[in-house]
């Protein structure tokens, strides 16, 4: 049996001077760098095969709360977002309280770790919900809640016009146009909590072979560590960039209800089908 002395020493992806700097401080305030840029790798011999394992240089602990620096950064971000909204004709402001846990960026790989990373802002190192993700999930909820097959022709045209007005029309349309709803990235309010979670695919060989091998019960489960967000509130800003008399009271109410339904009934992030990402929405 090999002892620890026989194990290969980890190698890193960084320049020598950067490695020496990290050895001295042993702490990195920016979690994005820890997950996406600082990495070690080991090469082991297993059954005449070389197996490479990759891990972050500085990993996020099992439980982590943001520090004072992050709180000050978040205050500055929210102040700037409020200034952006004040320049628009109107806007909506929601507080999204996560019930349970929220998974952000699951499946987005990085060459610096085999641990599934989470969505972290590349500049601030803070977990956030990208504006494009918010727009996409609200758009999906809008389509699902207004089943056009159940409407007559006139109602169908009205629903499509409201949809195009709010979310825009793509380049495949005869006349492309931007939507009147302007989504901003959603950041935590005050504090956030990063915790350790796991997902356990039970049919490793089936997934690795892309369905070429049958999913059998004798296949060992594959436990994968993933970071999640817990006990955290996010602030969601949505600008209403409508022209005068373009935003009907009924349409404004419909936008509010769709955002609330998105958060409370559909969920945000990954694995919403099993309860992740659901929460409570409060209009501010």
PDB file of N, CA and C in Angstrom, residues 124-229:
ATOM      1  N   UNK A 124     -16.142  40.610  -8.913  1.00  0.00           N
ATOM      2  CA  UNK A 124     -16.384  40.725  -7.476  1.00  0.00           C
ATOM      3  C   UNK A 124     -16.244  39.400  -6.732  1.00  0.00           C
ATOM      4  N   UNK A 125     -16.353  38.276  -7.435  1.00  0.00           N
ATOM      5  CA  UNK A 125     -16.313  36.977  -6.773  1.00  0.00           C
ATOM      6  C   UNK A 125     -17.546  36.678  -5.959  1.00  0.00           C
ATOM      7  N   UNK A 126     -18.670  37.334  -6.279  1.00  0.00           N
ATOM      8  CA  UNK A 126     -19.911  37.215  -5.529  1.00  0.00           C
ATOM      9  C   UNK A 126     -20.917  36.402  -6.345  1.00  0.00           C
ATOM     10  N   UNK A 127     -21.657  35.470  -5.733  1.00  0.00           N
ATOM     11  CA  UNK A 127     -22.694  34.757  -6.483  1.00  0.00           C
ATOM     12  C   UNK A 127     -23.789  35.712  -6.942  1.00  0.00           C
ATOM     13  N   UNK A 128     -24.247  35.527  -8.162  1.00  0.00           N
ATOM     14  CA  UNK A 128     -25.281  36.397  -8.718  1.00  0.00           C
ATOM     15  C   UNK A 128     -26.084  35.639  -9.760  1.00  0.00           C
ATOM     16  N   UNK A 129     -27.265  36.185 -10.070  1.00  0.00           N
ATOM     17  CA  UNK A 129     -28.122  35.607 -11.108  1.00  0.00           C
ATOM     18  C   UNK A 129     -28.008  36.504 -12.338  1.00  0.00           C
ATOM     19  N   UNK A 130     -27.455  36.017 -13.440  1.00  0.00           N
ATOM     20  CA  UNK A 130     -27.283  36.868 -14.621  1.00  0.00           C
ATOM     21  C   UNK A 130     -28.621  37.376 -15.158  1.00  0.00           C
ATOM     22  N   UNK A 131     -28.599  38.585 -15.708  1.00  0.00           N
ATOM     23  CA  UNK A 131     -29.818  39.181 -16.263  1.00  0.00           C
ATOM     24  C   UNK A 131     -30.408  38.312 -17.371  1.00  0.00           C
ATOM     25  N   UNK A 132     -29.543  37.705 -18.181  1.00  0.00           N
ATOM     26  CA  UNK A 132     -30.035  36.861 -19.273  1.00  0.00           C
ATOM     27  C   UNK A 132     -30.785  35.641 -18.747  1.00  0.00           C
ATOM     28  N   UNK A 133     -30.322  35.089 -17.624  1.00  0.00           N
ATOM     29  CA  UNK A 133     -31.018  33.941 -17.025  1.00  0.00           C
ATOM     30  C   UNK A 133     -32.380  34.345 -16.483  1.00  0.00           C
ATOM     31  N   UNK A 134     -32.433  35.509 -15.827  1.00  0.00           N
ATOM     32  CA  UNK A 134     -33.713  35.997 -15.314  1.00  0.00           C
ATOM     33  C   UNK A 134     -34.707  36.240 -16.442  1.00  0.00           C
ATOM     34  N   UNK A 135     -34.230  36.900 -17.497  1.00  0.00           N
ATOM     35  CA  UNK A 135     -35.107  37.184 -18.627  1.00  0.00           C
ATOM     36  C   UNK A 135     -35.617  35.890 -19.253  1.00  0.00           C
ATOM     37  N   UNK A 136     -34.724  34.910 -19.382  1.00  0.00           N
ATOM     38  CA  UNK A 136     -35.113  33.647 -20.002  1.00  0.00           C
ATOM     39  C   UNK A 136     -36.162  32.892 -19.204  1.00  0.00           C
ATOM     40  N   UNK A 137     -36.002  32.827 -17.880  1.00  0.00           N
ATOM     41  CA  UNK A 137     -36.951  32.053 -17.075  1.00  0.00           C
ATOM     42  C   UNK A 137     -38.297  32.777 -16.963  1.00  0.00           C
ATOM     43  N   UNK A 138     -38.285  34.124 -16.908  1.00  0.00           N
ATOM     44  CA  UNK A 138     -39.544  34.867 -16.889  1.00  0.00           C
ATOM     45  C   UNK A 138     -40.261  34.737 -18.231  1.00  0.00           C
ATOM     46  N   UNK A 139     -39.496  34.762 -19.310  1.00  0.00           N
ATOM     47  CA  UNK A 139     -40.069  34.574 -20.654  1.00  0.00           C
ATOM     48  C   UNK A 139     -40.703  33.195 -20.771  1.00  0.00           C
ATOM     49  N   UNK A 140     -40.018  32.180 -20.246  1.00  0.00           N
ATOM     50  CA  UNK A 140     -40.555  30.816 -20.275  1.00  0.00           C
ATOM     51  C   UNK A 140     -41.858  30.732 -19.486  1.00  0.00           C
ATOM     52  N   UNK A 141     -41.877  31.358 -18.312  1.00  0.00           N
ATOM     53  CA  UNK A 141     -43.089  31.348 -17.481  1.00  0.00           C
ATOM     54  C   UNK A 141     -44.238  32.039 -18.207  1.00  0.00           C
ATOM     55  N   UNK A 142     -43.947  33.145 -18.866  1.00  0.00           N
ATOM     56  CA  UNK A 142     -44.970  33.900 -19.603  1.00  0.00           C
ATOM     57  C   UNK A 142     -45.593  33.014 -20.685  1.00  0.00           C
ATOM     58  N   UNK A 143     -44.753  32.320 -21.443  1.00  0.00           N
ATOM     59  CA  UNK A 143     -45.256  31.442 -22.496  1.00  0.00           C
ATOM     60  C   UNK A 143     -46.097  30.306 -21.916  1.00  0.00           C
ATOM     61  N   UNK A 144     -45.635  29.739 -20.811  1.00  0.00           N
ATOM     62  CA  UNK A 144     -46.332  28.598 -20.232  1.00  0.00           C
ATOM     63  C   UNK A 144     -47.668  28.997 -19.622  1.00  0.00           C
ATOM     64  N   UNK A 145     -47.718  30.195 -19.039  1.00  0.00           N
ATOM     65  CA  UNK A 145     -48.937  30.640 -18.369  1.00  0.00           C
ATOM     66  C   UNK A 145     -50.006  31.102 -19.362  1.00  0.00           C
ATOM     67  N   UNK A 146     -49.600  31.409 -20.569  1.00  0.00           N
ATOM     68  CA  UNK A 146     -50.554  31.878 -21.581  1.00  0.00           C
ATOM     69  C   UNK A 146     -50.541  30.889 -22.747  1.00  0.00           C
ATOM     70  N   UNK A 147     -51.214  29.796 -22.549  1.00  0.00           N
ATOM     71  CA  UNK A 147     -51.250  28.740 -23.558  1.00  0.00           C
ATOM     72  C   UNK A 147     -52.069  29.211 -24.755  1.00  0.00           C
ATOM     73  N   UNK A 148     -51.356  29.530 -25.829  1.00  0.00           N
ATOM     74  CA  UNK A 148     -52.031  30.150 -26.966  1.00  0.00           C
ATOM     75  C   UNK A 148     -52.991  29.197 -27.677  1.00  0.00           C
ATOM     76  N   UNK A 149     -52.798  27.884 -27.474  1.00  0.00           N
ATOM     77  CA  UNK A 149     -53.700  26.940 -28.136  1.00  0.00           C
ATOM     78  C   UNK A 149     -55.126  27.047 -27.591  1.00  0.00           C
ATOM     79  N   UNK A 150     -55.275  27.567 -26.388  1.00  0.00           N
ATOM     80  CA  UNK A 150     -56.589  27.651 -25.762  1.00  0.00           C
ATOM     81  C   UNK A 150     -57.281  28.993 -26.029  1.00  0.00           C
ATOM     82  N   UNK A 151     -56.663  29.873 -26.830  1.00  0.00           N
ATOM     83  CA  UNK A 151     -57.220  31.188 -27.085  1.00  0.00           C
ATOM     84  C   UNK A 151     -57.770  31.274 -28.504  1.00  0.00           C
ATOM     85  N   UNK A 152     -58.709  32.166 -28.695  1.00  0.00           N
ATOM     86  CA  UNK A 152     -59.172  32.398 -30.057  1.00  0.00           C
ATOM     87  C   UNK A 152     -58.142  33.278 -30.779  1.00  0.00           C
ATOM     88  N   UNK A 153     -58.418  33.533 -32.065  1.00  0.00           N
ATOM     89  CA  UNK A 153     -57.440  34.233 -32.900  1.00  0.00           C
ATOM     90  C   UNK A 153     -57.128  35.628 -32.372  1.00  0.00           C
ATOM     91  N   UNK A 154     -58.129  36.355 -31.964  1.00  0.00           N
ATOM     92  CA  UNK A 154     -57.911  37.716 -31.485  1.00  0.00           C
ATOM     93  C   UNK A 154     -57.103  37.732 -30.184  1.00  0.00           C
ATOM     94  N   UNK A 155     -57.417  36.818 -29.269  1.00  0.00           N
ATOM     95  CA  UNK A 155     -56.672  36.735 -28.022  1.00  0.00           C
ATOM     96  C   UNK A 155     -55.228  36.307 -28.268  1.00  0.00           C
ATOM     97  N   UNK A 156     -55.047  35.418 -29.245  1.00  0.00           N
ATOM     98  CA  UNK A 156     -53.705  34.945 -29.572  1.00  0.00           C
ATOM     99  C   UNK A 156     -52.837  36.091 -30.098  1.00  0.00           C
ATOM    100  N   UNK A 157     -53.410  36.922 -30.918  1.00  0.00           N
ATOM    101  CA  UNK A 157     -52.670  38.077 -31.451  1.00  0.00           C
ATOM    102  C   UNK A 157     -52.319  39.038 -30.327  1.00  0.00           C
ATOM    103  N   UNK A 158     -53.245  39.239 -29.401  1.00  0.00           N
ATOM    104  CA  UNK A 158     -53.008  40.143 -28.276  1.00  0.00           C
ATOM    105  C   UNK A 158     -51.883  39.635 -27.380  1.00  0.00           C
ATOM    106  N   UNK A 159     -51.872  38.316 -27.099  1.00  0.00           N
ATOM    107  CA  UNK A 159     -50.818  37.719 -26.275  1.00  0.00           C
ATOM    108  C   UNK A 159     -49.463  37.853 -26.952  1.00  0.00           C
ATOM    109  N   UNK A 160     -49.408  37.598 -28.266  1.00  0.00           N
ATOM    110  CA  UNK A 160     -48.138  37.707 -28.995  1.00  0.00           C
ATOM    111  C   UNK A 160     -47.642  39.155 -29.029  1.00  0.00           C
ATOM    112  N   UNK A 161     -48.540  40.092 -29.188  1.00  0.00           N
ATOM    113  CA  UNK A 161     -48.137  41.493 -29.214  1.00  0.00           C
ATOM    114  C   UNK A 161     -47.548  41.923 -27.874  1.00  0.00           C
ATOM    115  N   UNK A 162     -48.175  41.484 -26.774  1.00  0.00           N
ATOM    116  CA  UNK A 162     -47.649  41.811 -25.447  1.00  0.00           C
ATOM    117  C   UNK A 162     -46.293  41.146 -25.218  1.00  0.00           C
ATOM    118  N   UNK A 163     -46.161  39.905 -25.677  1.00  0.00           N
ATOM    119  CA  UNK A 163     -44.906  39.182 -25.522  1.00  0.00           C
ATOM    120  C   UNK A 163     -43.784  39.875 -26.286  1.00  0.00           C
ATOM    121  N   UNK A 164     -44.049  40.243 -27.541  1.00  0.00           N
ATOM    122  CA  UNK A 164     -43.042  40.922 -28.352  1.00  0.00           C
ATOM    123  C   UNK A 164     -42.704  42.291 -27.780  1.00  0.00           C
ATOM    124  N   UNK A 165     -43.700  42.966 -27.249  1.00  0.00           N
ATOM    125  CA  UNK A 165     -43.476  44.294 -26.682  1.00  0.00           C
ATOM    126  C   UNK A 165     -42.571  44.210 -25.452  1.00  0.00           C
ATOM    127  N   UNK A 166     -42.792  43.207 -24.610  1.00  0.00           N
ATOM    128  CA  UNK A 166     -42.020  43.086 -23.372  1.00  0.00           C
ATOM    129  C   UNK A 166     -40.635  42.483 -23.584  1.00  0.00           C
ATOM    130  N   UNK A 167     -40.538  41.463 -24.425  1.00  0.00           N
ATOM    131  CA  UNK A 167     -39.277  40.726 -24.549  1.00  0.00           C
ATOM    132  C   UNK A 167     -38.570  40.934 -25.884  1.00  0.00           C
ATOM    133  N   UNK A 168     -39.209  41.608 -26.818  1.00  0.00           N
ATOM    134  CA  UNK A 168     -38.579  41.873 -28.102  1.00  0.00           C
ATOM    135  C   UNK A 168     -38.806  40.772 -29.116  1.00  0.00           C
ATOM    136  N   UNK A 169     -38.413  41.064 -30.335  1.00  0.00           N
ATOM    137  CA  UNK A 169     -38.513  40.096 -31.436  1.00  0.00           C
ATOM    138  C   UNK A 169     -37.121  39.822 -31.971  1.00  0.00           C
ATOM    139  N   UNK A 170     -36.858  38.547 -32.271  1.00  0.00           N
ATOM    140  CA  UNK A 170     -35.538  38.146 -32.738  1.00  0.00           C
ATOM    141  C   UNK A 170     -35.277  38.518 -34.178  1.00  0.00           C
ATOM    142  N   UNK A 171     -34.057  38.217 -34.627  1.00  0.00           N
ATOM    143  CA  UNK A 171     -33.646  38.577 -35.985  1.00  0.00           C
ATOM    144  C   UNK A 171     -34.358  37.770 -37.051  1.00  0.00           C
ATOM    145  N   UNK A 172     -34.979  36.632 -36.644  1.00  0.00           N
ATOM    146  CA  UNK A 172     -35.689  35.828 -37.629  1.00  0.00           C
ATOM    147  C   UNK A 172     -37.053  36.432 -37.977  1.00  0.00           C
ATOM    148  N   UNK A 173     -37.491  37.426 -37.203  1.00  0.00           N
ATOM    149  CA  UNK A 173     -38.742  38.104 -37.511  1.00  0.00           C
ATOM    150  C   UNK A 173     -38.529  39.102 -38.658  1.00  0.00           C
ATOM    151  N   UNK A 174     -39.632  39.512 -39.258  1.00  0.00           N
ATOM    152  CA  UNK A 174     -39.531  40.477 -40.357  1.00  0.00           C
ATOM    153  C   UNK A 174     -38.947  41.800 -39.874  1.00  0.00           C
ATOM    154  N   UNK A 175     -39.350  42.231 -38.693  1.00  0.00           N
ATOM    155  CA  UNK A 175     -38.821  43.455 -38.108  1.00  0.00           C
ATOM    156  C   UNK A 175     -38.387  43.162 -36.675  1.00  0.00           C
ATOM    157  N   UNK A 176     -37.082  43.105 -36.437  1.00  0.00           N
ATOM    158  CA  UNK A 176     -36.582  42.846 -35.091  1.00  0.00           C
ATOM    159  C   UNK A 176     -36.733  44.096 -34.236  1.00  0.00           C
ATOM    160  N   UNK A 177     -36.943  43.878 -32.939  1.00  0.00           N
ATOM    161  CA  UNK A 177     -37.110  44.999 -32.009  1.00  0.00           C
ATOM    162  C   UNK A 177     -36.701  44.544 -30.621  1.00  0.00           C
ATOM    163  N   UNK A 178     -36.119  45.447 -29.867  1.00  0.00           N
ATOM    164  CA  UNK A 178     -35.720  45.130 -28.499  1.00  0.00           C
ATOM    165  C   UNK A 178     -36.929  45.188 -27.577  1.00  0.00           C
ATOM    166  N   UNK A 179     -36.884  44.423 -26.496  1.00  0.00           N
ATOM    167  CA  UNK A 179     -37.985  44.396 -25.549  1.00  0.00           C
ATOM    168  C   UNK A 179     -37.966  45.598 -24.625  1.00  0.00           C
ATOM    169  N   UNK A 180     -39.110  45.890 -24.059  1.00  0.00           N
ATOM    170  CA  UNK A 180     -39.245  47.032 -23.162  1.00  0.00           C
ATOM    171  C   UNK A 180     -38.867  46.683 -21.722  1.00  0.00           C
ATOM    172  N   UNK A 181     -38.747  45.407 -21.408  1.00  0.00           N
ATOM    173  CA  UNK A 181     -38.323  44.998 -20.075  1.00  0.00           C
ATOM    174  C   UNK A 181     -36.802  44.919 -20.040  1.00  0.00           C
ATOM    175  N   UNK A 182     -36.198  45.626 -19.110  1.00  0.00           N
ATOM    176  CA  UNK A 182     -34.744  45.653 -18.978  1.00  0.00           C
ATOM    177  C   UNK A 182     -34.371  44.976 -17.660  1.00  0.00           C
ATOM    178  N   UNK A 183     -33.761  43.804 -17.761  1.00  0.00           N
ATOM    179  CA  UNK A 183     -33.373  43.036 -16.581  1.00  0.00           C
ATOM    180  C   UNK A 183     -31.937  43.364 -16.199  1.00  0.00           C
ATOM    181  N   UNK A 184     -31.693  43.528 -14.914  1.00  0.00           N
ATOM    182  CA  UNK A 184     -30.340  43.690 -14.393  1.00  0.00           C
ATOM    183  C   UNK A 184     -29.925  42.414 -13.666  1.00  0.00           C
ATOM    184  N   UNK A 185     -28.620  42.204 -13.547  1.00  0.00           N
ATOM    185  CA  UNK A 185     -28.132  41.079 -12.752  1.00  0.00           C
ATOM    186  C   UNK A 185     -28.671  41.196 -11.328  1.00  0.00           C
ATOM    187  N   UNK A 186     -29.033  40.067 -10.740  1.00  0.00           N
ATOM    188  CA  UNK A 186     -29.567  40.055  -9.374  1.00  0.00           C
ATOM    189  C   UNK A 186     -28.470  39.652  -8.397  1.00  0.00           C
ATOM    190  N   UNK A 187     -28.239  40.485  -7.393  1.00  0.00           N
ATOM    191  CA  UNK A 187     -27.200  40.254  -6.398  1.00  0.00           C
ATOM    192  C   UNK A 187     -27.822  40.031  -5.023  1.00  0.00           C
ATOM    193  N   UNK A 188     -27.097  39.358  -4.132  1.00  0.00           N
ATOM    194  CA  UNK A 188     -27.610  39.156  -2.774  1.00  0.00           C
ATOM    195  C   UNK A 188     -27.812  40.474  -2.035  1.00  0.00           C
ATOM    196  N   UNK A 189     -28.702  40.434  -1.066  1.00  0.00           N
ATOM    197  CA  UNK A 189     -28.974  41.605  -0.225  1.00  0.00           C
ATOM    198  C   UNK A 189     -28.316  41.366   1.135  1.00  0.00           C
ATOM    199  N   UNK A 190     -27.378  42.200   1.494  1.00  0.00           N
ATOM    200  CA  UNK A 190     -26.772  42.123   2.828  1.00  0.00           C
ATOM    201  C   UNK A 190     -25.774  40.999   2.986  1.00  0.00           C
ATOM    202  N   UNK A 191     -26.219  39.763   2.909  1.00  0.00           N
ATOM    203  CA  UNK A 191     -25.301  38.641   3.091  1.00  0.00           C
ATOM    204  C   UNK A 191     -25.740  37.468   2.224  1.00  0.00           C
ATOM    205  N   UNK A 192     -24.834  36.545   2.024  1.00  0.00           N
ATOM    206  CA  UNK A 192     -25.146  35.313   1.316  1.00  0.00           C
ATOM    207  C   UNK A 192     -24.398  34.171   1.988  1.00  0.00           C
ATOM    208  N   UNK A 193     -24.894  32.963   1.770  1.00  0.00           N
ATOM    209  CA  UNK A 193     -24.300  31.770   2.365  1.00  0.00           C
ATOM    210  C   UNK A 193     -24.021  30.742   1.275  1.00  0.00           C
ATOM    211  N   UNK A 194     -22.767  30.335   1.158  1.00  0.00           N
ATOM    212  CA  UNK A 194     -22.379  29.263   0.248  1.00  0.00           C
ATOM    213  C   UNK A 194     -22.217  27.986   1.065  1.00  0.00           C
ATOM    214  N   UNK A 195     -22.917  26.941   0.673  1.00  0.00           N
ATOM    215  CA  UNK A 195     -22.859  25.669   1.394  1.00  0.00           C
ATOM    216  C   UNK A 195     -22.512  24.544   0.426  1.00  0.00           C
ATOM    217  N   UNK A 196     -22.107  23.438   0.987  1.00  0.00           N
ATOM    218  CA  UNK A 196     -21.742  22.279   0.182  1.00  0.00           C
ATOM    219  C   UNK A 196     -22.953  21.388  -0.024  1.00  0.00           C
ATOM    220  N   UNK A 197     -23.188  21.006  -1.277  1.00  0.00           N
ATOM    221  CA  UNK A 197     -24.270  20.095  -1.629  1.00  0.00           C
ATOM    222  C   UNK A 197     -23.686  19.002  -2.506  1.00  0.00           C
ATOM    223  N   UNK A 198     -24.489  18.018  -2.830  1.00  0.00           N
ATOM    224  CA  UNK A 198     -24.023  16.923  -3.694  1.00  0.00           C
ATOM    225  C   UNK A 198     -25.115  16.540  -4.679  1.00  0.00           C
ATOM    226  N   UNK A 199     -24.692  16.041  -5.818  1.00  0.00           N
ATOM    227  CA  UNK A 199     -25.617  15.349  -6.717  1.00  0.00           C
ATOM    228  C   UNK A 199     -25.006  13.986  -7.021  1.00  0.00           C
ATOM    229  N   UNK A 200     -25.881  12.987  -7.181  1.00  0.00           N
ATOM    230  CA  UNK A 200     -25.410  11.604  -7.250  1.00  0.00           C
ATOM    231  C   UNK A 200     -25.991  10.883  -8.460  1.00  0.00           C
ATOM    232  N   UNK A 201     -25.369  11.006  -9.626  1.00  0.00           N
ATOM    233  CA  UNK A 201     -25.809  10.198 -10.779  1.00  0.00           C
ATOM    234  C   UNK A 201     -25.599   8.707 -10.485  1.00  0.00           C
ATOM    235  N   UNK A 202     -26.653   7.921 -10.644  1.00  0.00           N
ATOM    236  CA  UNK A 202     -26.588   6.506 -10.290  1.00  0.00           C
ATOM    237  C   UNK A 202     -26.102   5.611 -11.437  1.00  0.00           C
ATOM    238  N   UNK A 203     -26.074   6.145 -12.636  1.00  0.00           N
ATOM    239  CA  UNK A 203     -25.706   5.305 -13.789  1.00  0.00           C
ATOM    240  C   UNK A 203     -24.555   5.966 -14.537  1.00  0.00           C
ATOM    241  N   UNK A 204     -23.382   5.903 -13.931  1.00  0.00           N
ATOM    242  CA  UNK A 204     -22.201   6.571 -14.465  1.00  0.00           C
ATOM    243  C   UNK A 204     -21.843   6.076 -15.865  1.00  0.00           C
ATOM    244  N   UNK A 205     -21.807   4.762 -16.037  1.00  0.00           N
ATOM    245  CA  UNK A 205     -21.426   4.187 -17.336  1.00  0.00           C
ATOM    246  C   UNK A 205     -22.436   4.569 -18.423  1.00  0.00           C
ATOM    247  N   UNK A 206     -23.702   4.628 -18.058  1.00  0.00           N
ATOM    248  CA  UNK A 206     -24.751   4.993 -19.014  1.00  0.00           C
ATOM    249  C   UNK A 206     -24.549   6.426 -19.524  1.00  0.00           C
ATOM    250  N   UNK A 207     -24.271   7.348 -18.592  1.00  0.00           N
ATOM    251  CA  UNK A 207     -24.076   8.749 -18.995  1.00  0.00           C
ATOM    252  C   UNK A 207     -22.754   8.940 -19.728  1.00  0.00           C
ATOM    253  N   UNK A 208     -21.688   8.287 -19.259  1.00  0.00           N
ATOM    254  CA  UNK A 208     -20.380   8.444 -19.912  1.00  0.00           C
ATOM    255  C   UNK A 208     -20.378   7.899 -21.331  1.00  0.00           C
ATOM    256  N   UNK A 209     -21.171   6.856 -21.567  1.00  0.00           N
ATOM    257  CA  UNK A 209     -21.234   6.262 -22.905  1.00  0.00           C
ATOM    258  C   UNK A 209     -22.300   6.920 -23.774  1.00  0.00           C
ATOM    259  N   UNK A 210     -22.968   7.954 -23.228  1.00  0.00           N
ATOM    260  CA  UNK A 210     -24.026   8.667 -23.962  1.00  0.00           C
ATOM    261  C   UNK A 210     -25.133   7.724 -24.427  1.00  0.00           C
ATOM    262  N   UNK A 211     -25.497   6.808 -23.526  1.00  0.00           N
ATOM    263  CA  UNK A 211     -26.614   5.912 -23.806  1.00  0.00           C
ATOM    264  C   UNK A 211     -26.245   4.626 -24.513  1.00  0.00           C
ATOM    265  N   UNK A 212     -24.968   4.436 -24.836  1.00  0.00           N
ATOM    266  CA  UNK A 212     -24.560   3.218 -25.531  1.00  0.00           C
ATOM    267  C   UNK A 212     -24.582   2.001 -24.601  1.00  0.00           C
ATOM    268  N   UNK A 213     -24.397   2.232 -23.294  1.00  0.00           N
ATOM    269  CA  UNK A 213     -24.474   1.148 -22.312  1.00  0.00           C
ATOM    270  C   UNK A 213     -25.767   1.288 -21.516  1.00  0.00           C
ATOM    271  N   UNK A 214     -26.342   0.162 -21.140  1.00  0.00           N
ATOM    272  CA  UNK A 214     -27.617   0.183 -20.420  1.00  0.00           C
ATOM    273  C   UNK A 214     -27.428   0.672 -18.982  1.00  0.00           C
ATOM    274  N   UNK A 215     -28.423   1.386 -18.424  1.00  0.00           N
ATOM    275  CA  UNK A 215     -28.356   1.803 -17.016  1.00  0.00           C
ATOM    276  C   UNK A 215     -28.691   0.637 -16.092  1.00  0.00           C
ATOM    277  N   UNK A 216     -27.678  -0.042 -15.571  1.00  0.00           N
ATOM    278  CA  UNK A 216     -27.869  -1.232 -14.749  1.00  0.00           C
ATOM    279  C   UNK A 216     -27.712  -0.905 -13.267  1.00  0.00           C
ATOM    280  N   UNK A 217     -28.338  -1.726 -12.433  1.00  0.00           N
ATOM    281  CA  UNK A 217     -28.305  -1.495 -10.992  1.00  0.00           C
ATOM    282  C   UNK A 217     -26.960  -1.844 -10.368  1.00  0.00           C
ATOM    283  N   UNK A 218     -26.088  -2.536 -11.088  1.00  0.00           N
ATOM    284  CA  UNK A 218     -24.784  -2.866 -10.520  1.00  0.00           C
ATOM    285  C   UNK A 218     -23.757  -1.747 -10.739  1.00  0.00           C
ATOM    286  N   UNK A 219     -24.174  -0.643 -11.321  1.00  0.00           N
ATOM    287  CA  UNK A 219     -23.283   0.498 -11.529  1.00  0.00           C
ATOM    288  C   UNK A 219     -23.225   1.325 -10.242  1.00  0.00           C
ATOM    289  N   UNK A 220     -22.040   1.697  -9.824  1.00  0.00           N
ATOM    290  CA  UNK A 220     -21.869   2.427  -8.560  1.00  0.00           C
ATOM    291  C   UNK A 220     -22.272   3.883  -8.733  1.00  0.00           C
ATOM    292  N   UNK A 221     -22.974   4.442  -7.746  1.00  0.00           N
ATOM    293  CA  UNK A 221     -23.330   5.868  -7.806  1.00  0.00           C
ATOM    294  C   UNK A 221     -22.079   6.737  -7.816  1.00  0.00           C
ATOM    295  N   UNK A 222     -22.171   7.873  -8.482  1.00  0.00           N
ATOM    296  CA  UNK A 222     -21.051   8.797  -8.588  1.00  0.00           C
ATOM    297  C   UNK A 222     -21.402  10.073  -7.827  1.00  0.00           C
ATOM    298  N   UNK A 223     -20.772  10.281  -6.676  1.00  0.00           N
ATOM    299  CA  UNK A 223     -21.080  11.430  -5.830  1.00  0.00           C
ATOM    300  C   UNK A 223     -20.241  12.636  -6.275  1.00  0.00           C
ATOM    301  N   UNK A 224     -20.932  13.722  -6.626  1.00  0.00           N
ATOM    302  CA  UNK A 224     -20.264  14.933  -7.113  1.00  0.00           C
ATOM    303  C   UNK A 224     -20.585  16.086  -6.168  1.00  0.00           C
ATOM    304  N   UNK A 225     -19.554  16.733  -5.669  1.00  0.00           N
ATOM    305  CA  UNK A 225     -19.751  17.877  -4.778  1.00  0.00           C
ATOM    306  C   UNK A 225     -20.092  19.118  -5.602  1.00  0.00           C
ATOM    307  N   UNK A 226     -21.089  19.856  -5.137  1.00  0.00           N
ATOM    308  CA  UNK A 226     -21.475  21.103  -5.799  1.00  0.00           C
ATOM    309  C   UNK A 226     -21.743  22.168  -4.734  1.00  0.00           C
ATOM    310  N   UNK A 227     -21.374  23.423  -5.000  1.00  0.00           N
ATOM    311  CA  UNK A 227     -21.715  24.502  -4.066  1.00  0.00           C
ATOM    312  C   UNK A 227     -23.127  25.012  -4.334  1.00  0.00           C
ATOM    313  N   UNK A 228     -23.809  25.422  -3.287  1.00  0.00           N
ATOM    314  CA  UNK A 228     -25.179  25.927  -3.399  1.00  0.00           C
ATOM    315  C   UNK A 228     -25.335  27.177  -2.539  1.00  0.00           C
ATOM    316  N   UNK A 229     -26.405  27.928  -2.808  1.00  0.00           N
ATOM    317  CA  UNK A 229     -26.734  29.118  -2.042  1.00  0.00           C
ATOM    318  C   UNK A 229     -27.877  28.793  -1.085  1.00  0.00           C
TER     319      UNK A 229
END
